[in-house]
PDB file of C-alpha atoms and ligand atoms in Angstrom:
ATOM      1  CA  MET A  19      -0.002  -0.035   0.019  1.00  0.00           C
ATOM      2  CA  ALA A  20       1.552   3.404  -1.081  1.00  0.00           C
ATOM      3  CA  LYS A  21       1.265   5.877   1.686  1.00  0.00           C
ATOM      4  CA  ARG A  22       2.107   9.511   1.416  1.00  0.00           C
ATOM      5  CA  ALA A  23       3.521  11.926   4.064  1.00  0.00           C
ATOM      6  CA  TYR A  24       0.867  13.655   6.072  1.00  0.00           C
ATOM      7  CA  PRO A  25       1.245  17.216   7.220  1.00  0.00           C
ATOM      8  CA  LEU A  26       2.022  17.460  10.959  1.00  0.00           C
ATOM      9  CA  SER A  27      -0.429  20.264  11.133  1.00  0.00           C
ATOM     10  CA  LYS A  28      -3.256  17.805  10.326  1.00  0.00           C
ATOM     11  CA  VAL A  29      -2.323  15.046  12.791  1.00  0.00           C
ATOM     12  CA  TYR A  30      -4.832  16.066  15.403  1.00  0.00           C
ATOM     13  CA  GLY A  31      -7.640  15.256  12.952  1.00  0.00           C
ATOM     14  CA  LEU A  32      -6.622  11.681  12.893  1.00  0.00           C
ATOM     15  CA  LEU A  33      -6.458  11.201  16.559  1.00  0.00           C
ATOM     16  CA  GLU A  34      -9.332  13.353  17.970  1.00  0.00           C
ATOM     17  CA  PRO A  35     -11.630  10.987  19.610  1.00  0.00           C
ATOM     18  CA  GLY A  36     -14.560  13.321  19.913  1.00  0.00           C
ATOM     19  CA  PRO A  37     -17.320  13.785  20.573  1.00  0.00           C
ATOM     20  CA  VAL A  38     -17.221  17.647  20.156  1.00  0.00           C
ATOM     21  CA  VAL A  39     -18.599  19.036  23.420  1.00  0.00           C
ATOM     22  CA  LEU A  40     -19.941  22.537  24.301  1.00  0.00           C
ATOM     23  CA  LEU A  41     -18.217  23.793  27.320  1.00  0.00           C
ATOM     24  CA  THR A  42     -20.410  26.287  29.223  1.00  0.00           C
ATOM     25  CA  THR A  43     -19.341  28.638  31.968  1.00  0.00           C
ATOM     26  CA  ARG A  44     -20.867  31.652  33.770  1.00  0.00           C
ATOM     27  CA  HIS A  45     -18.625  34.517  34.544  1.00  0.00           C
ATOM     28  CA  ARG A  46     -19.080  38.257  35.095  1.00  0.00           C
ATOM     29  CA  GLY A  47     -22.834  37.756  34.517  1.00  0.00           C
ATOM     30  CA  ARG A  48     -22.360  36.153  31.133  1.00  0.00           C
ATOM     31  CA  ALA A  49     -23.240  32.606  30.412  1.00  0.00           C
ATOM     32  CA  ASN A  50     -21.106  31.355  27.582  1.00  0.00           C
ATOM     33  CA  VAL A  51     -20.620  28.400  25.266  1.00  0.00           C
ATOM     34  CA  MET A  52     -17.309  27.107  23.742  1.00  0.00           C
ATOM     35  CA  PRO A  53     -17.124  24.120  21.330  1.00  0.00           C
ATOM     36  CA  MET A  54     -14.248  21.802  22.305  1.00  0.00           C
ATOM     37  CA  SER A  55     -12.790  18.741  20.784  1.00  0.00           C
ATOM     38  CA  TRP A  56      -9.481  18.494  22.420  1.00  0.00           C
ATOM     39  CA  HIS A  57     -10.360  16.434  25.547  1.00  0.00           C
ATOM     40  CA  THR A  58      -9.560  13.060  26.951  1.00  0.00           C
ATOM     41  CA  MET A  59     -10.756  10.703  29.664  1.00  0.00           C
ATOM     42  CA  MET A  60      -8.351  10.249  32.540  1.00  0.00           C
ATOM     43  CA  GLU A  61     -10.190   8.179  35.159  1.00  0.00           C
ATOM     44  CA  PHE A  62     -13.372   6.061  35.535  1.00  0.00           C
ATOM     45  CA  GLU A  63     -14.668   7.226  38.919  1.00  0.00           C
ATOM     46  CA  PRO A  64     -14.796   9.903  39.940  1.00  0.00           C
ATOM     47  CA  PRO A  65     -14.627  10.683  36.198  1.00  0.00           C
ATOM     48  CA  LEU A  66     -11.710  12.836  35.356  1.00  0.00           C
ATOM     49  CA  VAL A  67     -11.554  14.639  31.955  1.00  0.00           C
ATOM     50  CA  GLY A  68      -8.410  16.476  30.633  1.00  0.00           C
ATOM     51  CA  CYS A  69      -9.012  19.291  28.226  1.00  0.00           C
ATOM     52  CA  ILE A  70      -7.273  22.169  26.400  1.00  0.00           C
ATOM     53  CA  VAL A  71      -8.815  25.540  26.576  1.00  0.00           C
ATOM     54  CA  SER A  72      -6.852  28.236  24.682  1.00  0.00           C
ATOM     55  CA  GLY A  73      -5.727  31.170  26.751  1.00  0.00           C
ATOM     56  CA  ARG A  74      -7.129  33.457  24.154  1.00  0.00           C
ATOM     57  CA  ASN A  75     -10.649  32.328  24.796  1.00  0.00           C
ATOM     58  CA  PHE A  76     -13.100  33.993  27.115  1.00  0.00           C
ATOM     59  CA  SER A  77     -13.820  30.489  28.506  1.00  0.00           C
ATOM     60  CA  PHE A  78     -10.166  30.209  29.702  1.00  0.00           C
ATOM     61  CA  GLU A  79     -10.800  33.402  31.826  1.00  0.00           C
ATOM     62  CA  ALA A  80     -14.162  32.053  33.031  1.00  0.00           C
ATOM     63  CA  LEU A  81     -12.774  28.582  33.917  1.00  0.00           C
ATOM     64  CA  THR A  82      -9.800  29.961  35.803  1.00  0.00           C
ATOM     65  CA  ALA A  83     -11.851  32.485  37.725  1.00  0.00           C
ATOM     66  CA  THR A  84     -14.834  30.243  38.590  1.00  0.00           C
ATOM     67  CA  ARG A  85     -13.273  26.690  38.426  1.00  0.00           C
ATOM     68  CA  GLN A  86     -16.512  25.435  37.150  1.00  0.00           C
ATOM     69  CA  CYS A  87     -18.097  24.386  33.910  1.00  0.00           C
ATOM     70  CA  VAL A  88     -20.495  21.959  32.219  1.00  0.00           C
ATOM     71  CA  LEU A  89     -19.537  19.754  29.286  1.00  0.00           C
ATOM     72  CA  ASN A  90     -22.762  19.490  27.083  1.00  0.00           C
ATOM     73  CA  ILE A  91     -22.807  16.749  24.476  1.00  0.00           C
ATOM     74  CA  PRO A  92     -24.544  17.907  21.191  1.00  0.00           C
ATOM     75  CA  THR A  93     -25.819  15.752  18.361  1.00  0.00           C
ATOM     76  CA  ALA A  94     -25.593  16.365  14.631  1.00  0.00           C
ATOM     77  CA  GLU A  95     -28.891  18.387  14.780  1.00  0.00           C
ATOM     78  CA  LEU A  96     -26.900  21.168  16.586  1.00  0.00           C
ATOM     79  CA  ALA A  97     -24.031  21.212  14.097  1.00  0.00           C
ATOM     80  CA  ALA A  98     -24.700  24.737  12.824  1.00  0.00           C
ATOM     81  CA  GLN A  99     -24.858  26.124  16.391  1.00  0.00           C
ATOM     82  CA  VAL A 100     -21.683  24.267  17.280  1.00  0.00           C
ATOM     83  CA  VAL A 101     -19.634  25.924  14.461  1.00  0.00           C
ATOM     84  CA  GLY A 102     -21.449  29.195  14.992  1.00  0.00           C
ATOM     85  CA  CYS A 103     -20.331  29.263  18.761  1.00  0.00           C
ATOM     86  CA  GLY A 104     -16.782  28.404  17.615  1.00  0.00           C
ATOM     87  CA  ASN A 105     -16.479  31.407  15.431  1.00  0.00           C
ATOM     88  CA  VAL A 106     -17.368  34.122  17.907  1.00  0.00           C
ATOM     89  CA  CYS A 107     -16.109  35.075  21.363  1.00  0.00           C
ATOM     90  CA  GLY A 108     -18.322  35.322  24.430  1.00  0.00           C
ATOM     91  CA  ARG A 109     -16.603  38.603  25.396  1.00  0.00           C
ATOM     92  CA  ARG A 110     -18.576  40.272  22.752  1.00  0.00           C
ATOM     93  CA  VAL A 111     -21.501  37.892  21.938  1.00  0.00           C
ATOM     94  CA  ASP A 112     -24.249  36.318  23.896  1.00  0.00           C
ATOM     95  CA  LYS A 113     -24.064  32.983  22.213  1.00  0.00           C
ATOM     96  CA  PHE A 114     -27.159  31.522  24.036  1.00  0.00           C
ATOM     97  CA  ALA A 115     -29.244  34.301  22.363  1.00  0.00           C
ATOM     98  CA  ARG A 116     -27.612  34.363  19.138  1.00  0.00           C
ATOM     99  CA  PHE A 117     -27.755  30.670  18.481  1.00  0.00           C
ATOM    100  CA  ALA A 118     -31.146  30.023  20.249  1.00  0.00           C
ATOM    101  CA  LEU A 119     -29.725  27.687  22.847  1.00  0.00           C
ATOM    102  CA  THR A 120     -31.623  27.183  26.174  1.00  0.00           C
ATOM    103  CA  GLN A 121     -30.048  27.440  29.541  1.00  0.00           C
ATOM    104  CA  ALA A 122     -31.072  25.014  32.273  1.00  0.00           C
ATOM    105  CA  PRO A 123     -29.931  25.229  35.935  1.00  0.00           C
ATOM    106  CA  ALA A 124     -27.254  22.758  37.022  1.00  0.00           C
ATOM    107  CA  ALA A 125     -27.335  20.916  40.332  1.00  0.00           C
ATOM    108  CA  THR A 126     -23.833  21.370  41.531  1.00  0.00           C
ATOM    109  CA  VAL A 127     -22.290  24.284  39.557  1.00  0.00           C
ATOM    110  CA  ASP A 128     -23.308  27.772  38.624  1.00  0.00           C
ATOM    111  CA  ALA A 129     -22.561  27.220  34.844  1.00  0.00           C
ATOM    112  CA  PRO A 130     -25.720  26.424  32.815  1.00  0.00           C
ATOM    113  CA  LEU A 131     -26.580  23.224  31.211  1.00  0.00           C
ATOM    114  CA  ILE A 132     -27.714  23.423  27.530  1.00  0.00           C
ATOM    115  CA  ALA A 133     -31.134  21.905  27.354  1.00  0.00           C
ATOM    116  CA  GLU A 134     -30.872  20.856  23.606  1.00  0.00           C
ATOM    117  CA  CYS A 135     -27.846  18.708  24.311  1.00  0.00           C
ATOM    118  CA  TYR A 136     -28.491  14.951  24.965  1.00  0.00           C
ATOM    119  CA  ALA A 137     -25.986  14.659  27.892  1.00  0.00           C
ATOM    120  CA  ASN A 138     -24.650  17.195  30.285  1.00  0.00           C
ATOM    121  CA  LEU A 139     -21.632  16.748  32.718  1.00  0.00           C
ATOM    122  CA  GLU A 140     -21.267  19.192  35.567  1.00  0.00           C
ATOM    123  CA  CYS A 141     -17.663  19.623  36.268  1.00  0.00           C
ATOM    124  CA  THR A 142     -15.248  21.496  38.701  1.00  0.00           C
ATOM    125  CA  VAL A 143     -11.557  22.106  37.986  1.00  0.00           C
ATOM    126  CA  ALA A 144      -9.620  19.496  39.832  1.00  0.00           C
ATOM    127  CA  ASP A 145      -5.994  20.289  38.694  1.00  0.00           C
ATOM    128  CA  THR A 146      -4.340  23.246  36.954  1.00  0.00           C
ATOM    129  CA  ARG A 147      -0.760  22.086  37.227  1.00  0.00           C
ATOM    130  CA  LEU A 148      -0.389  21.827  33.444  1.00  0.00           C
ATOM    131  CA  MET A 149      -2.430  24.966  32.694  1.00  0.00           C
ATOM    132  CA  ASN A 150       0.350  27.457  32.356  1.00  0.00           C
ATOM    133  CA  ARG A 151       2.451  25.192  30.157  1.00  0.00           C
ATOM    134  CA  TYR A 152      -0.263  23.605  27.992  1.00  0.00           C
ATOM    135  CA  ASN A 153      -3.626  25.371  28.826  1.00  0.00           C
ATOM    136  CA  PHE A 154      -4.519  21.862  30.125  1.00  0.00           C
ATOM    137  CA  PHE A 155      -7.287  21.634  32.752  1.00  0.00           C
ATOM    138  CA  VAL A 156      -8.232  18.405  34.644  1.00  0.00           C
ATOM    139  CA  LEU A 157     -12.008  18.453  35.276  1.00  0.00           C
ATOM    140  CA  GLU A 158     -13.866  16.223  37.808  1.00  0.00           C
ATOM    141  CA  VAL A 159     -17.464  15.424  36.729  1.00  0.00           C
ATOM    142  CA  LYS A 160     -19.664  15.980  39.881  1.00  0.00           C
ATOM    143  CA  LYS A 161     -22.987  15.227  38.252  1.00  0.00           C
ATOM    144  CA  ALA A 162     -24.049  13.658  34.879  1.00  0.00           C
ATOM    145  CA  TRP A 163     -27.388  14.008  33.019  1.00  0.00           C
ATOM    146  CA  ILE A 164     -28.595  12.022  30.047  1.00  0.00           C
ATOM    147  CA  ASP A 165     -31.789  12.007  27.864  1.00  0.00           C
ATOM    148  CA  PRO A 166     -32.991   8.340  28.211  1.00  0.00           C
ATOM    149  CA  ALA A 167     -34.937   8.856  24.905  1.00  0.00           C
ATOM    150  CA  CYS A 168     -31.691   9.383  22.946  1.00  0.00           C
ATOM    151  CA  LYS A 169     -30.606   5.728  22.404  1.00  0.00           C
ATOM    152  CA  ALA A 170     -28.086   6.144  19.603  1.00  0.00           C
ATOM    153  CA  PRO A 171     -26.758   9.710  19.715  1.00  0.00           C
ATOM    154  CA  ARG A 172     -25.440  10.998  16.435  1.00  0.00           C
ATOM    155  CA  THR A 173     -22.510  12.832  18.063  1.00  0.00           C
ATOM    156  CA  LEU A 174     -20.141  15.020  16.122  1.00  0.00           C
ATOM    157  CA  HIS A 175     -16.385  14.090  15.684  1.00  0.00           C
ATOM    158  CA  HIS A 176     -14.118  16.882  14.462  1.00  0.00           C
ATOM    159  CA  ARG A 177     -11.808  15.972  11.673  1.00  0.00           C
ATOM    160  CA  GLY A 178     -10.370  19.459  11.429  1.00  0.00           C
ATOM    161  CA  ARG A 179     -11.245  22.673   9.588  1.00  0.00           C
ATOM    162  CA  GLY A 180     -14.858  22.412   9.556  1.00  0.00           C
ATOM    163  CA  VAL A 181     -15.070  18.669   8.708  1.00  0.00           C
ATOM    164  CA  PHE A 182     -16.979  16.359  11.005  1.00  0.00           C
ATOM    165  CA  MET A 183     -17.823  12.755  11.230  1.00  0.00           C
ATOM    166  CA  VAL A 184     -21.250  11.871  12.625  1.00  0.00           C
ATOM    167  CA  ALA A 185     -21.361   8.699  14.801  1.00  0.00           C
ATOM    168  CA  GLY A 186     -23.470   6.031  13.319  1.00  0.00           C
ATOM    169  CA  GLU A 187     -23.225   2.277  13.544  1.00  0.00           C
ATOM    170  CA  THR A 188     -23.046   0.781  17.037  1.00  0.00           C
ATOM    171  CA  ILE A 189     -21.578  -2.820  17.649  1.00  0.00           C
ATOM    172  CA  THR A 190     -21.540  -4.535  20.963  1.00  0.00           C
ATOM    173  CA  LEU A 191     -18.730  -7.115  21.690  1.00  0.00           C
ATOM    174  CA  PRO A 192     -18.053  -9.199  24.747  1.00  0.00           C
ATOM    175  CA  SER A 193     -15.863  -7.310  27.209  1.00  0.00           C
ATOM    176  CA  ARG A 194     -14.834  -7.173  30.833  1.00  0.00           C
ATOM    177  CA  LYS A 195     -17.303  -5.522  33.122  1.00  0.00           C
ATOM    178  CA  LYS A 196     -15.977  -2.074  33.739  1.00  0.00           C
TER     179      LYS A 196
HETATM  180  C1  FMN B  21     -15.350  21.889  16.394  1.00  0.00           C
HETATM  181  C2  FMN B  21     -14.517  22.732  17.211  1.00  0.00           C
HETATM  182  C3  FMN B  21     -13.642  22.310  18.237  1.00  0.00           C
HETATM  183  C4  FMN B  21     -12.935  23.211  18.925  1.00  0.00           C
HETATM  184  N1  FMN B  21     -12.045  22.755  19.887  1.00  0.00           N
HETATM  185  C5  FMN B  21     -11.391  23.557  20.708  1.00  0.00           C
HETATM  186  C6  FMN B  21     -10.660  23.118  21.876  1.00  0.00           C
HETATM  187  O1  FMN B  21     -10.509  21.920  22.070  1.00  0.00           O
HETATM  188  N2  FMN B  21     -10.035  23.976  22.686  1.00  0.00           N
HETATM  189  C7  FMN B  21     -10.024  25.352  22.414  1.00  0.00           C
HETATM  190  O2  FMN B  21      -9.428  26.192  23.217  1.00  0.00           O
HETATM  191  N3  FMN B  21     -10.851  25.922  21.448  1.00  0.00           N
HETATM  192  C8  FMN B  21     -11.580  24.998  20.577  1.00  0.00           C
HETATM  193  N4  FMN B  21     -12.218  25.495  19.589  1.00  0.00           N
HETATM  194  C9  FMN B  21     -12.218  26.984  19.299  1.00  0.00           C
HETATM  195  C10 FMN B  21     -13.252  27.703  20.316  1.00  0.00           C
HETATM  196  O3  FMN B  21     -14.453  27.034  20.304  1.00  0.00           O
HETATM  197  C11 FMN B  21     -13.371  29.134  19.692  1.00  0.00           C
HETATM  198  O4  FMN B  21     -12.127  29.819  19.797  1.00  0.00           O
HETATM  199  C12 FMN B  21     -14.462  30.011  20.531  1.00  0.00           C
HETATM  200  O5  FMN B  21     -14.790  31.058  19.709  1.00  0.00           O
HETATM  201  C13 FMN B  21     -13.976  30.443  21.887  1.00  0.00           C
HETATM  202  O6  FMN B  21     -15.051  31.010  22.545  1.00  0.00           O
HETATM  203  P1  FMN B  21     -14.960  31.928  23.770  1.00  0.00           P
HETATM  204  O7  FMN B  21     -13.939  33.078  23.560  1.00  0.00           O
HETATM  205  O8  FMN B  21     -16.326  32.534  23.967  1.00  0.00           O
HETATM  206  O9  FMN B  21     -14.494  31.123  24.905  1.00  0.00           O
HETATM  207  C14 FMN B  21     -13.047  24.664  18.716  1.00  0.00           C
HETATM  208  C15 FMN B  21     -13.929  25.112  17.761  1.00  0.00           C
HETATM  209  C16 FMN B  21     -14.732  24.219  17.083  1.00  0.00           C
HETATM  210  C17 FMN B  21     -15.638  24.716  15.950  1.00  0.00           C
END
């Protein structure tokens, strides 16, 4: 099989596991939404999630100041809002209003849930030791919500530069319990 060299600048698109999430925060009176695909599971229970939030983003300021957020998981029906929220900054734009997303109160944090997302993970910041070096935050999930009616969520998986895969076929194989 003939392979060709692949640009290092595109490598992330091969590895990104997805799904794209919408990180919500509430800071200085503004509820905000940031699409994020650079995240990774780090522990089963309590669930720990590592993620990269660029220091240029309003969400970085909100996360460092409040140490709270919600990871909302959208399905393909919200694709246009996801990309829209990624092209504007919450410092200047009320993204909930502009993209017709609905805030719902969380149980354990001040940041809002997005009602239209099929799952919502309420998180606090557990570790910032890699924040200065890599903008890497470790989040602990304190409370998780799911829509039981959504059996096969068509989640979005970012391939880079506006290209997404939509989750489709599900297969179940024998595996150890956990
Ligand atoms: C699909 C997608 C994935 C993204 N992933 C990330 C990410 O993992 N980390 C990040 O800092 N920004 C990511 N971005 C860019 C931010 O969402 C974008 O800069 C946003 O406007 C920041 O908003 P804020 O300034 O209101 O926080 C992504 C954007 C899109 C559309």
